[in-house]
Amino acid sequence: MSAMLTVEKMVKVYTAHGSRVRAVDGVSFEVEAGTTFGLVGESGSGKSTVARCALRLVEPTSGESRIDGQALGPLRGRALRALRARTGMVFQNPVAALNPRLTIEQSIAEPLRTHTELRGQALAQRTRELLDEVGLAGAHAERLPHQLSGGQCQRVGIARALATRPKLLVLDEPTSALDVSVQAQVLNLLQELRREHSLSYLLISHDLDVVRYMSDTAGVMRNGVLVEVGPASDVLVNPTHEYTQRLLAAMPETPGAVPLHELRPDSTVPSENRILS
Ligand SMILES: Nc1ncnc2c1ncn2[C@@H]1O[C@H](COP(=O)(O)OP(=O)(O)O)[C@@H](O)[C@H]1O
Ligand SMILES: [Mg+2]
């Protein structure tokens, strides 16, 4: 297997009000092609920063990253944007990520307009195709973000991330803002899309359940350091690192919550969250 994303000795130091924060402190890992690497850790442990540094959305203090073998560090401007277009990002707050004045169709057409030559009929067709892929039938196309549920908005976010046909998606807390029942639907959609398009995922979550459900490999971050990394079934079931053990032990038991692995895409969900076909 080959690495779709390689992160090497990544360091990011922020200076704020005269004090220095080592947000990322020498992190190295690989996302193998066609697999999901789950990055877990408490809020503020540096998960988002390491992902942003990896895609060079934030300039790292030091360290290097490669997408499909190609180093981002030496690239500037157009070349950097071209390599970055082979990746897509999905964020935590799906409603806020969308322009409230654009219809769903326009929101999905936007990255296509920016990053591809598609116009007119071809643009409309590819937009429909993307809507279809994320399970949003035609009726949603003309709606505005506030007319959709959170789960539906996140489907739009996923369609936008897929617009340039990337091989790698960075999913930063993709379901953290969603109801538990809707979380499982979105995670299952992501699983299907990954298989269908041979995608690789860097999944970031503070939720151990989500990472366990989705990941082949898992990494645990603490204070900017990757303290443990290995097969998800080992790391998140029988952790060797004392910090991971505490993280697992501290997992909140949500009263009445259905474990993710017991949820199916067709399980009972509130009707407003059902995807119309
Ligand atoms: N733009 C920034 N300026 C200053 N400090 C930042 C900035 N972004 C993040 N940090 C700090 O870096 C650390 C890691 O943050 P972050 O990567 O967002 O963690 P996580 O995604 O794991 O919650 C935190 O201490 C945070 O306050
Ligand atoms: Mg974060």
PDB file of C-alpha atoms and ligand atoms in Angstrom:
ATOM      1  CA  MET A   1       0.000   0.000   0.000  1.00  0.00           C
ATOM      2  CA  SER A   2       1.072   3.564  -0.596  1.00  0.00           C
ATOM      3  CA  ALA A   3       0.480   6.681   1.456  1.00  0.00           C
ATOM      4  CA  MET A   4      -2.129   9.173   0.252  1.00  0.00           C
ATOM      5  CA  LEU A   5      -1.037  11.640   2.929  1.00  0.00           C
ATOM      6  CA  THR A   6       2.280  11.741   4.740  1.00  0.00           C
ATOM      7  CA  VAL A   7       2.883  14.100   7.646  1.00  0.00           C
ATOM      8  CA  GLU A   8       6.477  14.385   8.851  1.00  0.00           C
ATOM      9  CA  LYS A   9       7.710  16.021  12.041  1.00  0.00           C
ATOM     10  CA  MET A  10       5.044  18.716  11.815  1.00  0.00           C
ATOM     11  CA  VAL A  11       5.466  21.616  14.243  1.00  0.00           C
ATOM     12  CA  LYS A  12       3.263  24.670  14.685  1.00  0.00           C
ATOM     13  CA  VAL A  13       4.055  27.293  17.293  1.00  0.00           C
ATOM     14  CA  TYR A  14       1.554  30.099  17.807  1.00  0.00           C
ATOM     15  CA  THR A  15       2.589  33.308  19.508  1.00  0.00           C
ATOM     16  CA  ALA A  16      -0.239  35.134  21.193  1.00  0.00           C
ATOM     17  CA  HIS A  17       0.067  37.958  23.737  1.00  0.00           C
ATOM     18  CA  GLY A  18       3.760  37.258  24.155  1.00  0.00           C
ATOM     19  CA  SER A  19       3.323  33.595  25.063  1.00  0.00           C
ATOM     20  CA  ARG A  20       4.135  30.689  22.772  1.00  0.00           C
ATOM     21  CA  VAL A  21       1.832  27.719  22.277  1.00  0.00           C
ATOM     22  CA  ARG A  22       3.252  24.571  20.697  1.00  0.00           C
ATOM     23  CA  ALA A  23      -0.093  23.633  19.118  1.00  0.00           C
ATOM     24  CA  VAL A  24       1.566  20.826  17.141  1.00  0.00           C
ATOM     25  CA  ASP A  25       4.821  19.454  18.462  1.00  0.00           C
ATOM     26  CA  GLY A  26       6.534  17.077  16.032  1.00  0.00           C
ATOM     27  CA  VAL A  27       3.705  14.970  14.630  1.00  0.00           C
ATOM     28  CA  SER A  28       4.325  12.240  12.024  1.00  0.00           C
ATOM     29  CA  PHE A  29       1.828   9.799  10.522  1.00  0.00           C
ATOM     30  CA  GLU A  30       0.603   8.386   7.231  1.00  0.00           C
ATOM     31  CA  VAL A  31      -2.848   7.888   5.756  1.00  0.00           C
ATOM     32  CA  GLU A  32      -2.626   4.796   3.567  1.00  0.00           C
ATOM     33  CA  ALA A  33      -4.484   4.967   0.265  1.00  0.00           C
ATOM     34  CA  GLY A  34      -8.084   3.779   0.562  1.00  0.00           C
ATOM     35  CA  THR A  35      -8.127   3.810   4.366  1.00  0.00           C
ATOM     36  CA  THR A  36      -9.371   6.013   7.179  1.00  0.00           C
ATOM     37  CA  PHE A  37      -6.953   7.442   9.721  1.00  0.00           C
ATOM     38  CA  GLY A  38      -8.813   8.664  12.792  1.00  0.00           C
ATOM     39  CA  LEU A  39      -7.241  11.384  14.894  1.00  0.00           C
ATOM     40  CA  VAL A  40      -8.700  11.572  18.378  1.00  0.00           C
ATOM     41  CA  GLY A  41      -7.924  13.717  21.391  1.00  0.00           C
ATOM     42  CA  GLU A  42      -9.325  16.328  23.736  1.00  0.00           C
ATOM     43  CA  SER A  43     -10.368  19.739  22.519  1.00  0.00           C
ATOM     44  CA  GLY A  44      -7.268  21.918  22.065  1.00  0.00           C
ATOM     45  CA  SER A  45      -4.880  18.980  21.600  1.00  0.00           C
ATOM     46  CA  GLY A  46      -3.899  20.211  18.109  1.00  0.00           C
ATOM     47  CA  LYS A  47      -5.973  17.972  15.809  1.00  0.00           C
ATOM     48  CA  SER A  48      -7.336  20.736  13.566  1.00  0.00           C
ATOM     49  CA  THR A  49      -4.003  22.537  13.454  1.00  0.00           C
ATOM     50  CA  VAL A  50      -2.077  19.460  12.309  1.00  0.00           C
ATOM     51  CA  ALA A  51      -4.655  18.858   9.534  1.00  0.00           C
ATOM     52  CA  ARG A  52      -4.478  22.483   8.399  1.00  0.00           C
ATOM     53  CA  CYS A  53      -0.680  22.382   8.416  1.00  0.00           C
ATOM     54  CA  ALA A  54      -0.769  19.128   6.428  1.00  0.00           C
ATOM     55  CA  LEU A  55      -2.771  20.821   3.657  1.00  0.00           C
ATOM     56  CA  ARG A  56      -0.731  24.022   4.089  1.00  0.00           C
ATOM     57  CA  LEU A  57      -3.858  26.008   4.894  1.00  0.00           C
ATOM     58  CA  VAL A  58      -1.755  27.114   7.856  1.00  0.00           C
ATOM     59  CA  GLU A  59       1.987  27.590   7.366  1.00  0.00           C
ATOM     60  CA  PRO A  60       3.761  25.182   9.723  1.00  0.00           C
ATOM     61  CA  THR A  61       6.691  26.324  11.825  1.00  0.00           C
ATOM     62  CA  SER A  62       8.573  23.302  10.516  1.00  0.00           C
ATOM     63  CA  GLY A  63       7.867  19.895   9.078  1.00  0.00           C
ATOM     64  CA  GLU A  64       6.682  18.547   5.749  1.00  0.00           C
ATOM     65  CA  SER A  65       3.654  16.854   4.252  1.00  0.00           C
ATOM     66  CA  ARG A  66       3.085  14.971   1.001  1.00  0.00           C
ATOM     67  CA  ILE A  67      -0.118  14.294  -0.885  1.00  0.00           C
ATOM     68  CA  ASP A  68       0.130  11.140  -2.964  1.00  0.00           C
ATOM     69  CA  GLY A  69       3.910  11.406  -2.712  1.00  0.00           C
ATOM     70  CA  GLN A  70       4.167  15.068  -3.715  1.00  0.00           C
ATOM     71  CA  ALA A  71       5.624  17.466  -1.141  1.00  0.00           C
ATOM     72  CA  LEU A  72       3.612  20.623  -0.432  1.00  0.00           C
ATOM     73  CA  GLY A  73       6.421  22.586   1.215  1.00  0.00           C
ATOM     74  CA  PRO A  74       8.222  23.775  -1.945  1.00  0.00           C
ATOM     75  CA  LEU A  75       4.960  24.662  -3.746  1.00  0.00           C
ATOM     76  CA  ARG A  76       3.517  28.166  -3.989  1.00  0.00           C
ATOM     77  CA  GLY A  77       0.455  29.804  -5.536  1.00  0.00           C
ATOM     78  CA  ARG A  78      -1.063  27.962  -8.465  1.00  0.00           C
ATOM     79  CA  ALA A  79       0.892  24.723  -7.996  1.00  0.00           C
ATOM     80  CA  LEU A  80      -0.056  24.558  -4.320  1.00  0.00           C
ATOM     81  CA  ARG A  81      -3.726  25.189  -5.121  1.00  0.00           C
ATOM     82  CA  ALA A  82      -3.683  22.494  -7.799  1.00  0.00           C
ATOM     83  CA  LEU A  83      -2.305  19.894  -5.386  1.00  0.00           C
ATOM     84  CA  ARG A  84      -4.713  21.030  -2.660  1.00  0.00           C
ATOM     85  CA  ALA A  85      -7.619  20.613  -5.112  1.00  0.00           C
ATOM     86  CA  ARG A  86      -6.889  16.876  -4.913  1.00  0.00           C
ATOM     87  CA  THR A  87      -8.168  17.074  -1.361  1.00  0.00           C
ATOM     88  CA  GLY A  88     -11.495  18.122   0.132  1.00  0.00           C
ATOM     89  CA  MET A  89     -12.458  19.339   3.587  1.00  0.00           C
ATOM     90  CA  VAL A  90     -15.621  18.827   5.609  1.00  0.00           C
ATOM     91  CA  PHE A  91     -16.119  20.934   8.735  1.00  0.00           C
ATOM     92  CA  GLN A  92     -18.043  20.666  11.985  1.00  0.00           C
ATOM     93  CA  ASN A  93     -20.773  23.249  11.512  1.00  0.00           C
ATOM     94  CA  PRO A  94     -22.551  22.408   8.254  1.00  0.00           C
ATOM     95  CA  VAL A  95     -25.059  25.259   8.304  1.00  0.00           C
ATOM     96  CA  ALA A  96     -22.465  27.959   9.008  1.00  0.00           C
ATOM     97  CA  ALA A  97     -20.223  26.534   6.272  1.00  0.00           C
ATOM     98  CA  LEU A  98     -22.842  27.331   3.621  1.00  0.00           C
ATOM     99  CA  ASN A  99     -23.660  30.731   2.158  1.00  0.00           C
ATOM    100  CA  PRO A 100     -27.207  31.402   3.463  1.00  0.00           C
ATOM    101  CA  ARG A 101     -28.188  33.206   0.241  1.00  0.00           C
ATOM    102  CA  LEU A 102     -27.193  30.438  -2.168  1.00  0.00           C
ATOM    103  CA  THR A 103     -29.520  27.570  -3.036  1.00  0.00           C
ATOM    104  CA  ILE A 104     -28.141  24.085  -2.467  1.00  0.00           C
ATOM    105  CA  GLU A 105     -27.596  23.743  -6.197  1.00  0.00           C
ATOM    106  CA  GLN A 106     -25.651  27.018  -6.333  1.00  0.00           C
ATOM    107  CA  SER A 107     -23.592  26.022  -3.293  1.00  0.00           C
ATOM    108  CA  ILE A 108     -22.517  22.825  -5.015  1.00  0.00           C
ATOM    109  CA  ALA A 109     -21.916  24.514  -8.377  1.00  0.00           C
ATOM    110  CA  GLU A 110     -19.617  27.098  -6.773  1.00  0.00           C
ATOM    111  CA  PRO A 111     -16.515  24.890  -6.261  1.00  0.00           C
ATOM    112  CA  LEU A 112     -17.109  23.381  -9.710  1.00  0.00           C
ATOM    113  CA  ARG A 113     -17.035  26.853 -11.240  1.00  0.00           C
ATOM    114  CA  THR A 114     -13.895  27.758  -9.329  1.00  0.00           C
ATOM    115  CA  HIS A 115     -11.891  24.590  -9.858  1.00  0.00           C
ATOM    116  CA  THR A 116     -13.153  23.096 -13.140  1.00  0.00           C
ATOM    117  CA  GLU A 117     -13.900  24.209 -16.677  1.00  0.00           C
ATOM    118  CA  LEU A 118     -17.494  22.973 -16.434  1.00  0.00           C
ATOM    119  CA  ARG A 119     -20.144  25.497 -17.509  1.00  0.00           C
ATOM    120  CA  GLY A 120     -23.779  25.494 -18.640  1.00  0.00           C
ATOM    121  CA  GLN A 121     -25.353  22.072 -19.149  1.00  0.00           C
ATOM    122  CA  ALA A 122     -22.257  20.137 -18.108  1.00  0.00           C
ATOM    123  CA  LEU A 123     -22.043  22.141 -14.873  1.00  0.00           C
ATOM    124  CA  ALA A 124     -25.729  21.541 -14.115  1.00  0.00           C
ATOM    125  CA  GLN A 125     -25.350  17.830 -14.809  1.00  0.00           C
ATOM    126  CA  ARG A 126     -22.319  17.381 -12.565  1.00  0.00           C
ATOM    127  CA  THR A 127     -24.115  19.353  -9.822  1.00  0.00           C
ATOM    128  CA  ARG A 128     -27.115  16.973 -10.028  1.00  0.00           C
ATOM    129  CA  GLU A 129     -24.754  14.024  -9.969  1.00  0.00           C
ATOM    130  CA  LEU A 130     -23.176  15.277  -6.731  1.00  0.00           C
ATOM    131  CA  LEU A 131     -26.606  15.928  -5.155  1.00  0.00           C
ATOM    132  CA  ASP A 132     -27.515  12.368  -6.045  1.00  0.00           C
ATOM    133  CA  GLU A 133     -24.327  10.910  -4.607  1.00  0.00           C
ATOM    134  CA  VAL A 134     -24.985  12.412  -1.188  1.00  0.00           C
ATOM    135  CA  GLY A 135     -28.618  11.298  -1.179  1.00  0.00           C
ATOM    136  CA  LEU A 136     -30.253  14.680  -1.772  1.00  0.00           C
ATOM    137  CA  ALA A 137     -32.844  14.236  -4.471  1.00  0.00           C
ATOM    138  CA  GLY A 138     -33.875  16.964  -6.931  1.00  0.00           C
ATOM    139  CA  ALA A 139     -36.397  18.635  -4.638  1.00  0.00           C
ATOM    140  CA  HIS A 140     -33.605  19.961  -2.397  1.00  0.00           C
ATOM    141  CA  ALA A 141     -31.735  21.691  -5.185  1.00  0.00           C
ATOM    142  CA  GLU A 142     -33.717  24.934  -5.044  1.00  0.00           C
ATOM    143  CA  ARG A 143     -33.790  25.192  -1.245  1.00  0.00           C
ATOM    144  CA  LEU A 144     -31.761  27.496   0.963  1.00  0.00           C
ATOM    145  CA  PRO A 145     -29.583  26.142   3.796  1.00  0.00           C
ATOM    146  CA  HIS A 146     -32.032  27.209   6.533  1.00  0.00           C
ATOM    147  CA  GLN A 147     -34.717  25.053   4.898  1.00  0.00           C
ATOM    148  CA  LEU A 148     -32.645  21.899   5.425  1.00  0.00           C
ATOM    149  CA  SER A 149     -31.846  19.869   8.535  1.00  0.00           C
ATOM    150  CA  GLY A 150     -28.309  19.804   9.936  1.00  0.00           C
ATOM    151  CA  GLY A 151     -27.723  16.370   8.439  1.00  0.00           C
ATOM    152  CA  GLN A 152     -28.876  17.525   5.019  1.00  0.00           C
ATOM    153  CA  CYS A 153     -26.607  20.583   5.223  1.00  0.00           C
ATOM    154  CA  GLN A 154     -23.687  18.304   6.030  1.00  0.00           C
ATOM    155  CA  ARG A 155     -24.548  16.234   2.940  1.00  0.00           C
ATOM    156  CA  VAL A 156     -24.225  19.449   0.931  1.00  0.00           C
ATOM    157  CA  GLY A 157     -20.862  20.060   2.620  1.00  0.00           C
ATOM    158  CA  ILE A 158     -19.741  16.579   1.596  1.00  0.00           C
ATOM    159  CA  ALA A 159     -20.930  17.141  -2.004  1.00  0.00           C
ATOM    160  CA  ARG A 160     -18.913  20.374  -2.110  1.00  0.00           C
ATOM    161  CA  ALA A 161     -15.842  18.582  -0.787  1.00  0.00           C
ATOM    162  CA  LEU A 162     -16.232  15.922  -3.512  1.00  0.00           C
ATOM    163  CA  ALA A 163     -16.665  18.455  -6.329  1.00  0.00           C
ATOM    164  CA  THR A 164     -13.089  18.293  -7.617  1.00  0.00           C
ATOM    165  CA  ARG A 165     -13.033  14.476  -7.400  1.00  0.00           C
ATOM    166  CA  PRO A 166     -10.392  14.454  -4.639  1.00  0.00           C
ATOM    167  CA  LYS A 167      -8.671  11.289  -3.471  1.00  0.00           C
ATOM    168  CA  LEU A 168      -8.286  12.518   0.110  1.00  0.00           C
ATOM    169  CA  LEU A 169     -10.898  14.059   2.384  1.00  0.00           C
ATOM    170  CA  VAL A 170     -10.121  15.754   5.673  1.00  0.00           C
ATOM    171  CA  LEU A 171     -13.170  15.413   7.907  1.00  0.00           C
ATOM    172  CA  ASP A 172     -12.836  17.731  10.908  1.00  0.00           C
ATOM    173  CA  GLU A 173     -15.502  16.779  13.477  1.00  0.00           C
ATOM    174  CA  PRO A 174     -17.953  16.079  10.609  1.00  0.00           C
ATOM    175  CA  THR A 175     -20.793  14.879  12.837  1.00  0.00           C
ATOM    176  CA  SER A 176     -20.083  16.626  16.144  1.00  0.00           C
ATOM    177  CA  ALA A 177     -22.869  19.179  15.624  1.00  0.00           C
ATOM    178  CA  LEU A 178     -25.487  16.601  14.587  1.00  0.00           C
ATOM    179  CA  ASP A 179     -28.074  14.588  16.520  1.00  0.00           C
ATOM    180  CA  VAL A 180     -26.902  11.054  17.314  1.00  0.00           C
ATOM    181  CA  SER A 181     -29.382   9.382  14.912  1.00  0.00           C
ATOM    182  CA  VAL A 182     -28.340  11.686  12.068  1.00  0.00           C
ATOM    183  CA  GLN A 183     -24.648  11.179  12.918  1.00  0.00           C
ATOM    184  CA  ALA A 184     -24.884   7.507  11.997  1.00  0.00           C
ATOM    185  CA  GLN A 185     -26.519   8.305   8.646  1.00  0.00           C
ATOM    186  CA  VAL A 186     -23.807  10.776   7.724  1.00  0.00           C
ATOM    187  CA  LEU A 187     -21.055   8.393   8.856  1.00  0.00           C
ATOM    188  CA  ASN A 188     -22.607   5.581   6.809  1.00  0.00           C
ATOM    189  CA  LEU A 189     -22.778   7.862   3.758  1.00  0.00           C
ATOM    190  CA  LEU A 190     -19.096   8.680   4.233  1.00  0.00           C
ATOM    191  CA  GLN A 191     -18.284   4.950   4.427  1.00  0.00           C
ATOM    192  CA  GLU A 192     -20.198   4.282   1.186  1.00  0.00           C
ATOM    193  CA  LEU A 193     -18.522   7.157  -0.625  1.00  0.00           C
ATOM    194  CA  ARG A 194     -15.104   6.023   0.526  1.00  0.00           C
ATOM    195  CA  ARG A 195     -15.644   2.537  -0.874  1.00  0.00           C
ATOM    196  CA  GLU A 196     -17.262   3.741  -4.090  1.00  0.00           C
ATOM    197  CA  HIS A 197     -14.564   6.281  -4.955  1.00  0.00           C
ATOM    198  CA  SER A 198     -11.566   4.607  -3.262  1.00  0.00           C
ATOM    199  CA  LEU A 199     -11.146   7.676  -1.073  1.00  0.00           C
ATOM    200  CA  SER A 200      -8.751   8.105   1.831  1.00  0.00           C
ATOM    201  CA  TYR A 201      -9.936   9.911   4.938  1.00  0.00           C
ATOM    202  CA  LEU A 202      -8.211  11.849   7.663  1.00  0.00           C
ATOM    203  CA  LEU A 203     -11.004  11.887  10.233  1.00  0.00           C
ATOM    204  CA  ILE A 204     -10.744  14.186  13.228  1.00  0.00           C
ATOM    205  CA  SER A 205     -13.002  13.724  16.209  1.00  0.00           C
ATOM    206  CA  HIS A 206     -13.014  14.159  19.951  1.00  0.00           C
ATOM    207  CA  ASP A 207     -15.560  11.292  19.968  1.00  0.00           C
ATOM    208  CA  LEU A 208     -13.864   7.912  20.436  1.00  0.00           C
ATOM    209  CA  ASP A 209     -16.999   6.100  19.254  1.00  0.00           C
ATOM    210  CA  VAL A 210     -16.941   7.899  15.918  1.00  0.00           C
ATOM    211  CA  VAL A 211     -13.247   7.190  15.389  1.00  0.00           C
ATOM    212  CA  ARG A 212     -13.658   3.543  16.366  1.00  0.00           C
ATOM    213  CA  TYR A 213     -16.641   3.127  14.019  1.00  0.00           C
ATOM    214  CA  MET A 214     -14.877   4.664  11.025  1.00  0.00           C
ATOM    215  CA  SER A 215     -11.140   4.130  11.250  1.00  0.00           C
ATOM    216  CA  ASP A 216      -8.633   1.540  10.105  1.00  0.00           C
ATOM    217  CA  THR A 217      -5.814   3.314  11.924  1.00  0.00           C
ATOM    218  CA  ALA A 218      -6.105   5.612  14.904  1.00  0.00           C
ATOM    219  CA  GLY A 219      -3.839   8.232  16.391  1.00  0.00           C
ATOM    220  CA  VAL A 220      -4.251   9.825  19.802  1.00  0.00           C
ATOM    221  CA  MET A 221      -3.185  13.432  20.315  1.00  0.00           C
ATOM    222  CA  ARG A 222      -2.381  15.159  23.562  1.00  0.00           C
ATOM    223  CA  ASN A 223      -0.932  18.662  23.932  1.00  0.00           C
ATOM    224  CA  GLY A 224       0.264  18.748  20.331  1.00  0.00           C
ATOM    225  CA  VAL A 225       1.903  15.318  20.487  1.00  0.00           C
ATOM    226  CA  LEU A 226       0.771  12.076  18.878  1.00  0.00           C
ATOM    227  CA  VAL A 227       1.061   9.838  21.924  1.00  0.00           C
ATOM    228  CA  GLU A 228      -0.205   6.595  20.412  1.00  0.00           C
ATOM    229  CA  VAL A 229      -0.816   5.314  16.887  1.00  0.00           C
ATOM    230  CA  GLY A 230      -1.748   1.903  15.468  1.00  0.00           C
ATOM    231  CA  PRO A 231      -4.632  -0.229  14.206  1.00  0.00           C
ATOM    232  CA  ALA A 232      -7.870   1.323  15.495  1.00  0.00           C
ATOM    233  CA  SER A 233      -8.972  -2.007  16.963  1.00  0.00           C
ATOM    234  CA  ASP A 234      -5.849  -2.069  19.152  1.00  0.00           C
ATOM    235  CA  VAL A 235      -5.468   1.588  20.051  1.00  0.00           C
ATOM    236  CA  LEU A 236      -9.110   2.234  20.926  1.00  0.00           C
ATOM    237  CA  VAL A 237      -9.904  -1.113  22.490  1.00  0.00           C
ATOM    238  CA  ASN A 238      -6.717  -2.105  24.285  1.00  0.00           C
ATOM    239  CA  PRO A 239      -4.703   1.093  24.506  1.00  0.00           C
ATOM    240  CA  THR A 240      -1.153   0.783  25.776  1.00  0.00           C
ATOM    241  CA  HIS A 241      -0.667   4.454  26.494  1.00  0.00           C
ATOM    242  CA  GLU A 242      -1.824   5.586  29.884  1.00  0.00           C
ATOM    243  CA  TYR A 243      -3.363   8.764  28.435  1.00  0.00           C
ATOM    244  CA  THR A 244      -5.493   6.809  25.938  1.00  0.00           C
ATOM    245  CA  GLN A 245      -6.646   4.530  28.751  1.00  0.00           C
ATOM    246  CA  ARG A 246      -7.794   7.577  30.711  1.00  0.00           C
ATOM    247  CA  LEU A 247      -9.478   9.026  27.624  1.00  0.00           C
ATOM    248  CA  LEU A 248     -11.388   5.764  27.155  1.00  0.00           C
ATOM    249  CA  ALA A 249     -12.313   5.572  30.829  1.00  0.00           C
ATOM    250  CA  ALA A 250     -13.524   9.177  30.807  1.00  0.00           C
ATOM    251  CA  MET A 251     -15.876   8.610  27.882  1.00  0.00           C
ATOM    252  CA  PRO A 252     -19.257   9.986  28.849  1.00  0.00           C
ATOM    253  CA  GLU A 253     -22.049   7.457  28.918  1.00  0.00           C
ATOM    254  CA  THR A 254     -24.928   9.175  27.160  1.00  0.00           C
ATOM    255  CA  PRO A 255     -28.115   7.955  28.853  1.00  0.00           C
ATOM    256  CA  GLY A 256     -30.313   6.091  26.380  1.00  0.00           C
ATOM    257  CA  ALA A 257     -27.921   6.592  23.475  1.00  0.00           C
ATOM    258  CA  VAL A 258     -27.841   3.815  20.907  1.00  0.00           C
ATOM    259  CA  PRO A 259     -24.297   2.645  20.214  1.00  0.00           C
ATOM    260  CA  LEU A 260     -23.238   3.581  16.675  1.00  0.00           C
ATOM    261  CA  HIS A 261     -22.608  -0.006  15.623  1.00  0.00           C
ATOM    262  CA  GLU A 262     -26.230  -0.856  16.404  1.00  0.00           C
ATOM    263  CA  LEU A 263     -27.575   1.870  14.134  1.00  0.00           C
ATOM    264  CA  ARG A 264     -28.451   1.143  10.548  1.00  0.00           C
ATOM    265  CA  PRO A 265     -29.106   3.710   7.820  1.00  0.00           C
ATOM    266  CA  ASP A 266     -32.795   2.740   7.816  1.00  0.00           C
ATOM    267  CA  SER A 267     -33.236   2.806  11.595  1.00  0.00           C
ATOM    268  CA  THR A 268     -35.900   4.996  13.121  1.00  0.00           C
ATOM    269  CA  VAL A 269     -35.084   8.657  12.731  1.00  0.00           C
ATOM    270  CA  PRO A 270     -37.158  11.794  13.209  1.00  0.00           C
ATOM    271  CA  SER A 271     -39.157  12.362  10.033  1.00  0.00           C
ATOM    272  CA  GLU A 272     -37.702  15.815   9.357  1.00  0.00           C
ATOM    273  CA  ASN A 273     -34.287  14.179   9.117  1.00  0.00           C
ATOM    274  CA  ARG A 274     -35.371  11.527   6.668  1.00  0.00           C
ATOM    275  CA  ILE A 275     -33.860  11.904   3.243  1.00  0.00           C
ATOM    276  CA  LEU A 276     -36.596  12.358   0.689  1.00  0.00           C
ATOM    277  CA  SER A 277     -36.234  10.280  -2.410  1.00  0.00           C
TER     278      SER A 277
HETATM  279  N1  LIG B   1      -4.874  30.829  15.131  1.00  0.00           N
HETATM  280  C1  LIG B   1      -4.441  30.497  16.355  1.00  0.00           C
HETATM  281  N2  LIG B   1      -3.734  31.370  17.111  1.00  0.00           N
HETATM  282  C2  LIG B   1      -3.291  31.044  18.335  1.00  0.00           C
HETATM  283  N3  LIG B   1      -3.465  29.843  18.911  1.00  0.00           N
HETATM  284  C3  LIG B   1      -4.164  28.918  18.227  1.00  0.00           C
HETATM  285  C4  LIG B   1      -4.688  29.195  16.911  1.00  0.00           C
HETATM  286  N4  LIG B   1      -5.342  28.070  16.461  1.00  0.00           N
HETATM  287  C5  LIG B   1      -5.227  27.169  17.451  1.00  0.00           C
HETATM  288  N5  LIG B   1      -4.535  27.646  18.499  1.00  0.00           N
HETATM  289  C6  LIG B   1      -4.194  26.916  19.735  1.00  0.00           C
HETATM  290  O1  LIG B   1      -3.576  25.719  19.362  1.00  0.00           O
HETATM  291  C7  LIG B   1      -3.986  24.642  20.205  1.00  0.00           C
HETATM  292  C8  LIG B   1      -4.561  23.532  19.352  1.00  0.00           C
HETATM  293  O2  LIG B   1      -5.802  23.943  18.773  1.00  0.00           O
HETATM  294  P1  LIG B   1      -6.624  23.046  17.751  1.00  0.00           P
HETATM  295  O3  LIG B   1      -5.717  22.541  16.693  1.00  0.00           O
HETATM  296  O4  LIG B   1      -7.787  23.840  17.307  1.00  0.00           O
HETATM  297  O5  LIG B   1      -7.081  21.810  18.665  1.00  0.00           O
HETATM  298  P2  LIG B   1      -8.230  20.714  18.432  1.00  0.00           P
HETATM  299  O6  LIG B   1      -8.619  20.748  16.985  1.00  0.00           O
HETATM  300  O7  LIG B   1      -7.627  19.422  18.861  1.00  0.00           O
HETATM  301  O8  LIG B   1      -9.381  21.107  19.325  1.00  0.00           O
HETATM  302  C9  LIG B   1      -4.946  25.242  21.207  1.00  0.00           C
HETATM  303  O9  LIG B   1      -4.225  25.570  22.362  1.00  0.00           O
HETATM  304  C10 LIG B   1      -5.429  26.487  20.510  1.00  0.00           C
HETATM  305  O10 LIG B   1      -5.815  27.477  21.436  1.00  0.00           O
HETATM  306 MG    MG B   2     -10.527  21.129  16.151  1.00  0.00          MG
END
